[in-house]
Coordinates of C-alpha atoms in Angstrom, one line a residue:
M1 CA -0.5 27.1 64.5
K2 CA -0.1 29.4 67.5
D3 CA 1.2 32.9 66.9
E4 CA 4.3 32.4 69.0
D5 CA 5.1 29.1 67.1
M6 CA 4.9 30.9 63.8
E7 CA 7.0 33.8 65.0
A8 CA 9.6 31.3 66.3
R9 CA 9.7 29.6 62.9
I10 CA 10.1 33.0 61.1
E11 CA 13.0 33.9 63.4
Q12 CA 14.7 30.5 62.9
K13 CA 14.4 31.0 59.1
K14 CA 15.8 34.5 59.3
K15 CA 18.6 33.3 61.5
I16 CA 19.7 30.4 59.2
Y17 CA 19.5 32.7 56.2
E18 CA 21.8 35.2 57.9
I19 CA 24.2 32.4 58.8
F20 CA 24.2 31.2 55.2
K21 CA 25.0 34.7 53.9
D22 CA 27.9 35.0 56.4
F23 CA 29.0 31.5 55.4
V24 CA 29.0 32.3 51.7
T25 CA 31.0 35.5 52.4
G26 CA 33.6 33.4 54.2
I27 CA 33.7 30.9 51.3
T28 CA 34.3 33.8 48.8
Q29 CA 37.2 35.1 51.0
L30 CA 38.7 31.6 51.1
E31 CA 38.5 31.4 47.3
E32 CA 40.2 34.8 46.9
L33 CA 42.9 33.8 49.3
G34 CA 43.4 30.5 47.4
N35 CA 43.7 32.3 44.0
A36 CA 46.3 34.7 45.4
A37 CA 48.3 31.8 46.9
N38 CA 48.1 30.0 43.6
T39 CA 50.0 32.9 42.1
F40 CA 52.7 32.4 44.7
L41 CA 52.9 28.7 43.8
L42 CA 53.3 29.6 40.1
R43 CA 56.1 32.1 41.0
F44 CA 57.8 29.4 43.0
H45 CA 57.7 27.2 40.0
Q46 CA 59.2 29.8 37.8
G47 CA 62.0 30.7 40.3
L48 CA 62.9 27.1 40.9
S49 CA 62.9 26.3 37.1
F50 CA 65.5 29.1 36.7
L51 CA 67.7 27.8 39.5
Q52 CA 67.5 24.3 38.1
R53 CA 68.6 25.3 34.6
P54 CA 71.9 23.7 33.8
P55 CA 74.5 26.6 33.6
M56 CA 76.6 27.2 30.6
V57 CA 80.2 27.8 31.5
T58 CA 81.4 30.8 29.5
S59 CA 84.7 31.4 31.2
S60 CA 86.8 28.8 29.5
K61 CA 89.2 29.7 26.6
L62 CA 87.3 27.5 24.2
M63 CA 84.0 29.1 24.9
E64 CA 85.5 32.6 24.6
N65 CA 86.9 31.8 21.2
I66 CA 83.6 30.2 20.0
I67 CA 81.6 33.2 21.1
K68 CA 84.1 35.7 19.6
K69 CA 84.3 34.0 16.2
N70 CA 80.6 33.3 16.0
E71 CA 79.1 36.4 17.6
T72 CA 75.6 37.0 16.4
R73 CA 72.4 38.2 18.0
R74 CA 71.0 34.7 18.0
L75 CA 74.1 33.2 19.6
K76 CA 74.0 35.9 22.3
S77 CA 70.4 35.0 23.1
Y78 CA 71.3 31.3 23.4
I79 CA 74.2 32.0 25.8
E80 CA 72.1 34.4 27.9
A81 CA 69.4 31.8 28.2
G82 CA 71.9 29.3 29.4
C83 CA 73.9 31.4 31.9
I84 CA 73.0 31.8 35.5
N85 CA 74.9 34.7 37.1
I86 CA 75.0 35.4 40.8
H87 CA 72.7 38.4 40.6
D88 CA 69.9 36.4 38.8
A89 CA 70.3 33.5 41.1
A90 CA 70.0 35.8 44.1
Q91 CA 66.8 37.3 42.6
S92 CA 65.3 33.9 42.1
T93 CA 66.3 32.9 45.6
R94 CA 64.5 35.9 47.0
A95 CA 61.5 35.1 44.8
L96 CA 61.4 31.6 46.2
H97 CA 61.5 33.0 49.8
T98 CA 58.8 35.5 49.0
S99 CA 56.6 32.8 47.5
L100 CA 57.0 30.5 50.5
S101 CA 56.2 33.4 52.8
G102 CA 53.1 34.2 50.8
L103 CA 52.0 30.6 50.9
S104 CA 52.7 30.4 54.7
D105 CA 50.6 33.6 55.2
H106 CA 47.8 32.0 53.1
L107 CA 47.7 28.9 55.4
I108 CA 47.5 31.1 58.5
K109 CA 44.7 33.2 57.1
A110 CA 42.8 30.3 55.6
K111 CA 43.0 28.4 58.9
S112 CA 41.5 31.4 60.6
L113 CA 38.6 31.5 58.1
L114 CA 38.0 27.8 58.5
I115 CA 37.6 28.2 62.2
E116 CA 35.0 30.9 61.5
L117 CA 33.2 28.6 59.0
E118 CA 33.2 25.8 61.6
R119 CA 31.5 28.2 64.0
L120 CA 28.8 29.0 61.5
T121 CA 28.4 25.3 60.7
D122 CA 27.8 24.6 64.4
E123 CA 25.3 27.5 64.6
A124 CA 23.5 26.0 61.5
A125 CA 23.3 22.6 63.2
L126 CA 21.8 24.2 66.3
A127 CA 19.2 26.0 64.1
I128 CA 18.2 22.6 62.7
E129 CA 17.7 21.2 66.2
S130 CA 15.5 24.2 67.2
A131 CA 13.5 23.9 64.0
T132 CA 13.0 20.2 64.5
L133 CA 11.6 20.8 68.0
L134 CA 9.2 23.4 66.6
D135 CA 8.0 21.0 63.9
K136 CA 7.5 18.3 66.5
D137 CA 5.4 20.5 68.8
S138 CA 3.2 22.0 66.0
S139 CA 3.1 19.3 63.3
D140 CA -0.7 19.0 63.5
E141 CA -1.2 22.8 63.0
L142 CA 1.2 23.5 60.1
Q143 CA -1.6 23.3 57.5
Q144 CA -3.7 25.9 59.3
V145 CA -1.7 29.0 58.5
T146 CA -3.6 32.3 58.4
C147 CA -3.4 34.7 55.5
D148 CA -1.6 37.2 57.7
E149 CA 1.0 34.6 58.6
E150 CA 1.4 33.6 54.9
N151 CA 2.0 37.3 54.0
E152 CA 4.6 37.6 56.7
T153 CA 6.3 34.4 55.6
A154 CA 6.3 35.6 52.0
Q155 CA 8.6 38.5 52.9
L156 CA 11.3 35.9 53.6
P157 CA 13.7 34.9 50.8
Q158 CA 12.1 32.0 48.8
G159 CA 14.2 28.9 48.4
P160 CA 15.6 26.1 50.6
E161 CA 14.1 25.4 54.0
I162 CA 16.1 25.6 57.2
T163 CA 17.3 22.0 57.0
E164 CA 18.4 22.4 53.4
Y165 CA 20.4 25.5 54.2
A166 CA 22.1 23.8 57.1
A167 CA 22.8 20.7 55.2
L168 CA 24.4 22.7 52.4
I169 CA 26.5 24.6 54.9
A170 CA 27.8 21.3 56.4
V171 CA 28.6 19.8 53.0
I172 CA 30.5 22.8 51.8
Y173 CA 32.4 23.2 55.0
S174 CA 33.6 19.6 54.7
M175 CA 34.8 20.3 51.2
M176 CA 36.6 23.5 52.1
K177 CA 38.3 21.7 55.0
Q178 CA 39.5 19.0 52.7
N179 CA 40.7 21.6 50.2
Y180 CA 42.7 23.3 53.0
A181 CA 44.3 19.9 53.9
M182 CA 45.4 19.5 50.3
Q183 CA 46.9 23.0 50.2
E184 CA 48.8 22.3 53.5
K185 CA 50.2 19.1 52.0
I186 CA 51.4 20.9 48.9
V187 CA 53.1 23.7 50.8
R188 CA 54.9 21.2 53.1
S189 CA 56.1 19.3 50.1
L190 CA 57.8 22.2 48.3
S191 CA 61.6 21.9 48.1
L192 CA 64.5 22.5 45.8
K193 CA 64.1 18.8 44.8
S194 CA 60.6 19.3 43.4
S195 CA 60.5 18.5 39.8
S196 CA 58.8 20.6 37.2
G197 CA 56.2 17.9 36.7
E198 CA 55.4 17.7 40.4
L199 CA 55.0 21.5 40.5
E200 CA 52.7 21.5 37.6
T201 CA 50.6 18.8 39.3
Y202 CA 50.5 20.9 42.5
S203 CA 49.3 23.9 40.6
L204 CA 46.6 21.9 38.9
M205 CA 45.5 20.4 42.2
W206 CA 45.5 23.8 43.9
S207 CA 43.3 25.3 41.2
L208 CA 40.7 22.6 41.3
R209 CA 37.5 23.5 43.1
P210 CA 36.3 21.1 45.9
F211 CA 32.8 21.4 44.6
D212 CA 33.8 19.7 41.4
L213 CA 35.8 17.0 43.2
A214 CA 33.3 16.0 45.8
S215 CA 30.5 15.0 43.4
S216 CA 32.4 12.1 41.8
G217 CA 34.9 11.1 44.4
V218 CA 37.7 12.7 42.4
F219 CA 39.0 14.4 45.6
E220 CA 39.9 11.1 47.1
F221 CA 41.6 10.1 43.9
F222 CA 43.8 13.2 43.9
V223 CA 44.7 12.7 47.6
A224 CA 45.9 9.2 46.7
A225 CA 47.7 10.5 43.6
F226 CA 49.3 13.2 45.7
N227 CA 50.6 10.8 48.2
V228 CA 52.1 8.5 45.5
A229 CA 53.6 11.5 43.7
T230 CA 55.3 12.8 46.9
K231 CA 56.2 9.2 48.0
K232 CA 54.3 9.5 51.3
K233 CA 54.5 6.1 53.0
K234 CA 52.4 4.7 55.7
K235 CA 54.0 4.8 59.1
T236 CA 55.9 1.5 59.6
K237 CA 56.6 -0.1 62.9
M238 CA 59.9 0.7 64.5
D239 CA 62.6 -2.0 64.2
Y240 CA 64.6 -2.3 67.4
Q241 CA 67.2 -4.8 66.2
N242 CA 70.8 -3.7 65.8
K243 CA 70.1 0.0 66.1
L244 CA 72.3 2.9 67.3
V245 CA 70.1 5.0 69.5
L246 CA 70.4 8.6 70.7
A247 CA 69.3 8.8 74.4
P248 CA 66.8 11.4 75.7
M249 CA 68.7 14.3 77.1
V250 CA 67.0 17.4 78.6
R251 CA 68.0 20.6 76.8
V252 CA 70.2 18.6 74.4
G253 CA 67.8 16.3 72.5
T254 CA 66.1 19.0 70.4
L255 CA 65.4 18.7 66.7
S256 CA 68.7 20.2 65.6
F257 CA 70.8 17.8 67.7
R258 CA 68.6 14.8 66.7
M259 CA 69.1 15.7 63.0
L260 CA 72.9 16.0 63.6
A261 CA 73.0 12.6 65.3
A262 CA 71.0 11.0 62.5
E263 CA 73.3 12.5 59.9
Y264 CA 76.3 10.8 61.7
G265 CA 74.5 7.4 61.8
A266 CA 71.9 7.3 64.6
D267 CA 69.0 5.0 63.6
I268 CA 66.6 6.1 66.4
T269 CA 66.6 9.5 68.1
Y270 CA 64.9 10.2 71.4
G271 CA 63.7 13.8 72.1
E272 CA 64.3 15.4 75.4
E273 CA 61.8 14.5 78.1
I274 CA 58.7 16.6 78.0
I275 CA 56.4 16.7 81.0
D276 CA 52.7 15.9 80.3
H277 CA 51.5 19.0 82.3
K278 CA 53.3 21.2 79.8
L279 CA 52.3 19.4 76.6
V280 CA 48.5 19.4 77.4
K281 CA 48.8 23.2 77.3
C282 CA 50.2 23.1 73.7
E283 CA 48.6 23.4 70.3
R284 CA 50.1 22.0 67.1
R285 CA 51.4 24.6 64.6
L286 CA 52.9 24.2 61.2
N287 CA 56.0 26.5 60.8
V288 CA 56.3 26.7 57.0
A289 CA 59.2 29.2 57.2
Y290 CA 61.4 26.4 58.7
G291 CA 59.6 23.3 57.5
T292 CA 58.8 22.2 61.0
T293 CA 55.8 21.0 63.1
E294 CA 55.8 22.8 66.4
F295 CA 53.9 22.2 69.6
V296 CA 53.5 25.7 71.1
E297 CA 52.3 26.7 74.5
K298 CA 48.9 28.4 74.0
G299 CA 49.0 32.1 74.1
T300 CA 52.8 32.3 73.8
D301 CA 55.6 31.7 71.3
N302 CA 57.2 29.1 73.5
V303 CA 58.0 26.0 71.4
V304 CA 57.8 23.0 73.7
F305 CA 58.6 20.4 71.1
S306 CA 59.5 20.6 67.4
T307 CA 59.9 17.9 64.8
C308 CA 59.9 17.6 61.0
E309 CA 58.8 15.2 58.2
E310 CA 62.4 13.9 57.7
E311 CA 62.6 12.3 61.2
K312 CA 59.0 11.2 61.5
N313 CA 59.9 7.5 61.2
R314 CA 62.7 7.5 63.8
V315 CA 61.9 10.1 66.4
V316 CA 60.8 9.0 69.8
F317 CA 58.8 11.4 71.9
Q318 CA 59.7 10.8 75.6
M319 CA 57.2 11.9 78.2
G320 CA 57.4 12.5 81.9
T321 CA 54.1 11.6 83.6
S322 CA 52.5 10.2 86.8
D323 CA 48.9 10.0 85.6
A324 CA 47.5 7.7 82.9
V325 CA 44.6 10.0 81.8
R326 CA 46.9 13.1 81.5
A327 CA 49.5 11.0 79.7
L328 CA 47.0 9.9 77.1
K329 CA 45.7 13.5 76.7
A330 CA 49.3 14.7 76.1
A331 CA 50.3 11.8 73.8
E332 CA 47.2 12.3 71.6
I333 CA 48.5 15.8 70.8
V334 CA 51.8 14.6 69.4
C335 CA 51.4 11.0 68.4
N336 CA 50.6 11.6 64.7
D337 CA 54.0 13.4 64.2
V338 CA 56.3 10.9 65.9
A339 CA 57.3 7.2 65.5
T340 CA 57.0 6.2 69.1
V341 CA 55.8 7.5 72.5
D342 CA 58.1 6.6 75.4
I343 CA 57.5 6.9 79.1
N344 CA 60.4 8.1 81.3
M345 CA 60.8 5.7 84.2
G346 CA 64.5 6.3 84.9
C347 CA 65.1 10.0 85.6
P348 CA 66.6 10.2 89.2
K349 CA 66.4 14.0 89.5
A350 CA 64.6 15.5 92.4
F351 CA 62.1 17.3 90.1
S352 CA 60.9 14.1 88.6
I353 CA 60.9 12.0 91.8
Q354 CA 59.0 14.6 93.8
G355 CA 56.4 14.8 91.0
G356 CA 55.9 11.1 91.0
M357 CA 57.5 10.8 87.6
G358 CA 60.7 9.2 86.2
A359 CA 62.4 6.8 88.6
A360 CA 59.6 7.3 91.1
L361 CA 57.5 5.0 88.9
L362 CA 59.9 2.1 89.5
S363 CA 58.3 1.4 92.9
K364 CA 54.7 1.7 91.6
P365 CA 54.1 -1.2 89.2
E366 CA 50.3 -0.7 89.4
L367 CA 50.7 2.9 88.1
I368 CA 53.1 1.7 85.4
H369 CA 50.5 -0.8 84.3
D370 CA 47.8 1.9 84.3
I371 CA 49.8 4.3 82.2
L372 CA 51.2 1.8 79.6
A373 CA 47.9 -0.1 79.3
T374 CA 45.9 3.2 78.8
L375 CA 48.3 4.5 76.1
K376 CA 48.5 1.2 74.3
R377 CA 44.8 0.8 74.2
N378 CA 44.2 4.3 72.7
L379 CA 47.2 5.1 70.5
D380 CA 48.1 3.8 67.1
V381 CA 51.8 4.4 67.6
P382 CA 54.0 2.0 69.6
V383 CA 54.4 2.8 73.3
T384 CA 57.7 2.0 75.1
C385 CA 59.5 2.9 78.3
K386 CA 63.0 3.5 79.7
I387 CA 63.9 2.2 83.2
R388 CA 66.8 2.1 85.6
L389 CA 68.1 -0.8 87.6
L390 CA 66.3 -1.5 90.9
K391 CA 67.9 -2.4 94.2
S392 CA 68.4 -6.0 93.2
P393 CA 68.8 -7.8 89.8
A394 CA 65.8 -9.9 90.7
D395 CA 63.6 -6.9 91.3
T396 CA 64.7 -5.4 87.9
V397 CA 63.9 -8.6 86.1
E398 CA 60.5 -8.9 87.8
L399 CA 59.5 -5.3 86.8
A400 CA 60.8 -5.8 83.2
R401 CA 58.7 -9.0 82.8
R402 CA 55.6 -7.1 84.0
I403 CA 56.2 -4.4 81.5
E404 CA 56.8 -7.0 78.7
K405 CA 53.4 -8.5 79.5
L406 CA 51.7 -5.2 78.7
G407 CA 52.8 -5.6 75.1
V408 CA 55.5 -3.0 74.7
P409 CA 57.7 -3.6 71.6
A410 CA 61.0 -2.8 73.3
L411 CA 62.5 -1.8 76.7
A412 CA 65.4 0.6 77.3
V413 CA 67.5 -0.2 80.4
H414 CA 70.0 2.3 81.9
G415 CA 72.6 0.2 83.7
R416 CA 72.6 2.4 86.9
K417 CA 70.5 2.5 90.0
I418 CA 68.7 5.6 91.3
A419 CA 71.5 6.5 93.7
D420 CA 74.3 6.0 91.2
R421 CA 75.9 8.9 89.5
P422 CA 77.6 9.2 86.0
R423 CA 81.0 8.5 87.6
D424 CA 79.8 5.2 88.9
P425 CA 80.4 2.3 86.3
A426 CA 77.3 1.1 84.5
K427 CA 76.3 -2.5 85.5
W428 CA 76.3 -4.2 82.2
D429 CA 75.9 -7.6 83.9
E430 CA 72.5 -6.6 85.3
I431 CA 71.3 -5.4 81.9
A432 CA 72.3 -8.9 80.7
D433 CA 70.0 -10.4 83.3
V434 CA 67.1 -8.4 81.9
V435 CA 67.9 -9.4 78.3
A436 CA 68.0 -13.1 79.3
A437 CA 64.6 -12.9 80.9
L438 CA 62.7 -11.1 78.1
S439 CA 61.7 -12.0 74.6
I440 CA 61.3 -8.4 73.4
P441 CA 64.3 -6.3 72.2
V442 CA 66.2 -4.6 75.0
I443 CA 68.1 -1.3 74.4
A444 CA 71.2 -1.2 76.6
N445 CA 72.3 2.2 77.9
G446 CA 75.3 3.2 80.0
D447 CA 79.1 4.0 79.6
V448 CA 79.0 4.2 75.8
L449 CA 81.7 6.8 75.0
E450 CA 83.4 5.5 71.8
Y451 CA 82.1 3.8 68.7
D452 CA 83.7 0.5 69.8
D453 CA 81.6 0.6 72.9
F454 CA 78.5 -0.2 70.8
S455 CA 79.8 -3.7 70.1
R456 CA 81.3 -4.1 73.6
I457 CA 78.1 -3.5 75.4
K458 CA 76.1 -5.6 72.9
N459 CA 78.5 -8.6 73.4
A460 CA 78.4 -8.1 77.2
T461 CA 74.7 -7.9 77.6
G462 CA 73.2 -9.6 74.5
A463 CA 71.0 -6.5 74.0
A464 CA 69.3 -5.9 70.6
S465 CA 70.4 -2.3 70.3
V466 CA 72.5 0.3 72.1
M467 CA 71.7 3.8 73.4
V468 CA 74.2 6.5 74.0
A469 CA 73.8 9.8 76.0
R470 CA 76.9 11.7 77.2
G471 CA 79.1 10.2 74.5
A472 CA 76.9 11.7 71.8
M473 CA 76.5 15.0 73.6
W474 CA 80.2 15.5 73.7
N475 CA 80.7 14.4 70.1
A476 CA 77.7 13.4 68.0
S477 CA 80.0 11.7 65.4
I478 CA 80.3 8.8 67.9
F479 CA 77.6 7.2 65.7
S480 CA 79.9 7.2 62.6
P481 CA 81.6 3.9 61.8
K482 CA 84.3 5.9 60.0
G483 CA 85.5 7.3 63.3
K484 CA 85.0 10.4 65.3
S485 CA 85.3 13.8 63.7
H486 CA 87.2 16.5 65.6
W487 CA 84.8 17.9 68.3
E488 CA 85.4 21.5 67.0
D489 CA 84.1 20.5 63.6
V490 CA 81.1 18.7 65.2
K491 CA 80.4 21.8 67.4
K492 CA 80.3 24.1 64.4
K493 CA 78.1 21.6 62.5
Y494 CA 75.7 21.5 65.4
L495 CA 75.4 25.3 65.4
R496 CA 74.6 25.2 61.7
K497 CA 71.9 22.7 62.4
S498 CA 70.6 24.9 65.2
I499 CA 70.4 27.8 62.8
L500 CA 68.8 25.6 60.1
W501 CA 66.0 24.4 62.3
N502 CA 65.6 27.6 64.4
N503 CA 66.6 25.9 67.6
D504 CA 66.1 27.7 70.9
V505 CA 69.2 29.8 71.7
K506 CA 69.3 28.7 75.3
S507 CA 69.3 25.0 74.3
T508 CA 71.9 25.7 71.7
K509 CA 74.2 27.5 74.2
Y510 CA 73.7 24.8 76.8
T511 CA 74.8 22.0 74.3
I512 CA 77.8 23.9 73.0
K513 CA 78.9 24.7 76.5
E514 CA 78.7 21.0 77.4
M515 CA 80.9 20.2 74.5
I516 CA 83.5 22.8 75.5
A517 CA 83.4 21.9 79.2
H518 CA 84.3 18.3 78.3
H519 CA 87.0 19.0 75.7
S520 CA 88.3 22.4 76.8
C521 CA 87.5 25.1 79.4
L522 CA 84.6 27.4 79.7
E523 CA 86.8 30.1 81.3
L524 CA 88.5 30.8 78.0
P525 CA 87.3 33.7 75.8
E526 CA 85.1 31.4 73.8
G527 CA 83.1 30.3 76.8
K528 CA 82.7 33.8 78.0
S529 CA 81.5 35.0 74.6
I530 CA 78.9 32.2 74.4
N531 CA 77.5 33.4 77.8
K532 CA 77.1 36.9 76.4
A533 CA 75.3 35.7 73.2
D534 CA 71.5 36.4 73.3
T535 CA 70.5 35.1 69.8
L536 CA 71.5 32.6 67.2
E537 CA 72.8 35.5 65.1
D538 CA 75.2 36.3 68.0
L539 CA 76.4 32.7 68.0
A540 CA 76.7 32.7 64.2
R541 CA 78.8 35.9 64.4
L542 CA 81.0 34.3 67.0
Y543 CA 81.8 31.3 64.8
D544 CA 82.0 33.1 61.5
L545 CA 78.7 31.7 60.3
E546 CA 76.9 35.0 59.5
D547 CA 76.6 34.3 55.8
Y548 CA 75.1 30.9 56.6
F549 CA 72.7 32.5 59.1
W550 CA 71.3 35.0 56.6
T551 CA 71.2 32.5 53.8
V552 CA 68.9 30.3 56.0
K553 CA 66.8 33.3 57.0
N554 CA 66.3 34.2 53.3
I555 CA 65.7 30.8 51.9
G556 CA 64.0 29.1 54.9
P557 CA 63.2 25.4 54.5
L558 CA 64.8 25.2 51.1
T559 CA 68.2 25.2 52.8
H560 CA 67.4 21.7 54.1
D561 CA 67.9 20.6 50.5
L562 CA 71.0 22.8 50.1
N563 CA 72.6 21.7 53.3
H564 CA 75.3 19.7 51.5
V565 CA 76.2 22.8 49.6
L566 CA 75.9 25.3 52.5

């Protein structure tokens, strides 16, 4: 073997050994992080067990007499064990918050370490490629090693060859990645509704080592068992028959408003339109503190879209786009966290039209075909679109038929043309023409301002479902069959949702101001105070919700379970 070949092999072996040492160091750090996080999980279990203890009421006359007449040390211990006072409850609540913060911090640090381990795994793979090339070039000379070369090689650590080191790194990295995925699932599933049995199972699963699990396929068993225990269901296809639908509204259709609409009775909730250019610059981030999945613009804290597990089977992600490839790239980022991806083909605003998006697509059937066909071919979630009426009913029907042939499961139709404004009556009769021409469900949209309008537009158009925009923005309780709540109550409830889900303060202010402008006047002191508010805390103070604000801040996602109490 040539001297340079031998030196190259020696260098490759040194390099892979250094990679392996760094890799093992990273694994050790991950293990230490996991052990510390397991302590937080156990503390969460203890704190929740205390809060879930049935309280013993000691303030009644009967209990006072029993205690007084039978006062013993043992009886006192029984009573103390069964009483939950405010101080103890507050301490347990703080402990829960601290535990969740610790687990959240663990996920962030563990993710960072995994990225580093992935880099080392890639380096090991490159080392294998280099070693393979060396072997190929000098395979006939490997047996003719000089004594000097043997002595030089002997100085290296004895043990696995380059390929064995690299293979071991790859296998262990795969195990640790699976282990992290399990830990992420556990943290996301923690809530005040978690039973003691579930928490014990979580602790057991957390403490298991992936090395033990991988050898016998036990890891896959535990993943399946975990999904059954937490009632995780496979995503089902969206049903578009007889549904009440929240329309997409820019700056309004955020997570907090969607959750409010759903609470009042909305079956399907569209998010605000997000432009593909913006989404492709985002990365997915789990916000354990609020129990949300966020899509954040890289290098910033700007949350472009936010969702949660509770709405996963009903939320529609609406996208603005004018390019099929870019639309697919954007949709792939968010598709696993939503029920449906919808393409906006109806927005008449200048920004959309000039960018070739929204209603501009109505005159470009080939581009519509390209976008919808590309998304349908590459995504596992349903792909739909929302259109406006064209210049003539015949043109609208022709376009709708072309869209139907692309295999979309439903089509939303806004009963106005591009030039129409909200004050112009919606043309329900032209929606009816579309319904009559298609075999897929049509969602009718336009002039739904009261609960009775749902049945009126359905009867007039024959549509499968009904979508509402302004009527919901002004009073989200329009979805309730019990009748509308007073808009002041709905406004305050919306603010609570905004605090609960950490909604952007600008979006919150915009939505509240839209409610006030419709029902009252923004020139009154309330409207002026809203303009001055810079944070959600400012708004909470304005509406006497400071206690609620700080409760949410202290307990985080657990308040989603306490919402009926708070």
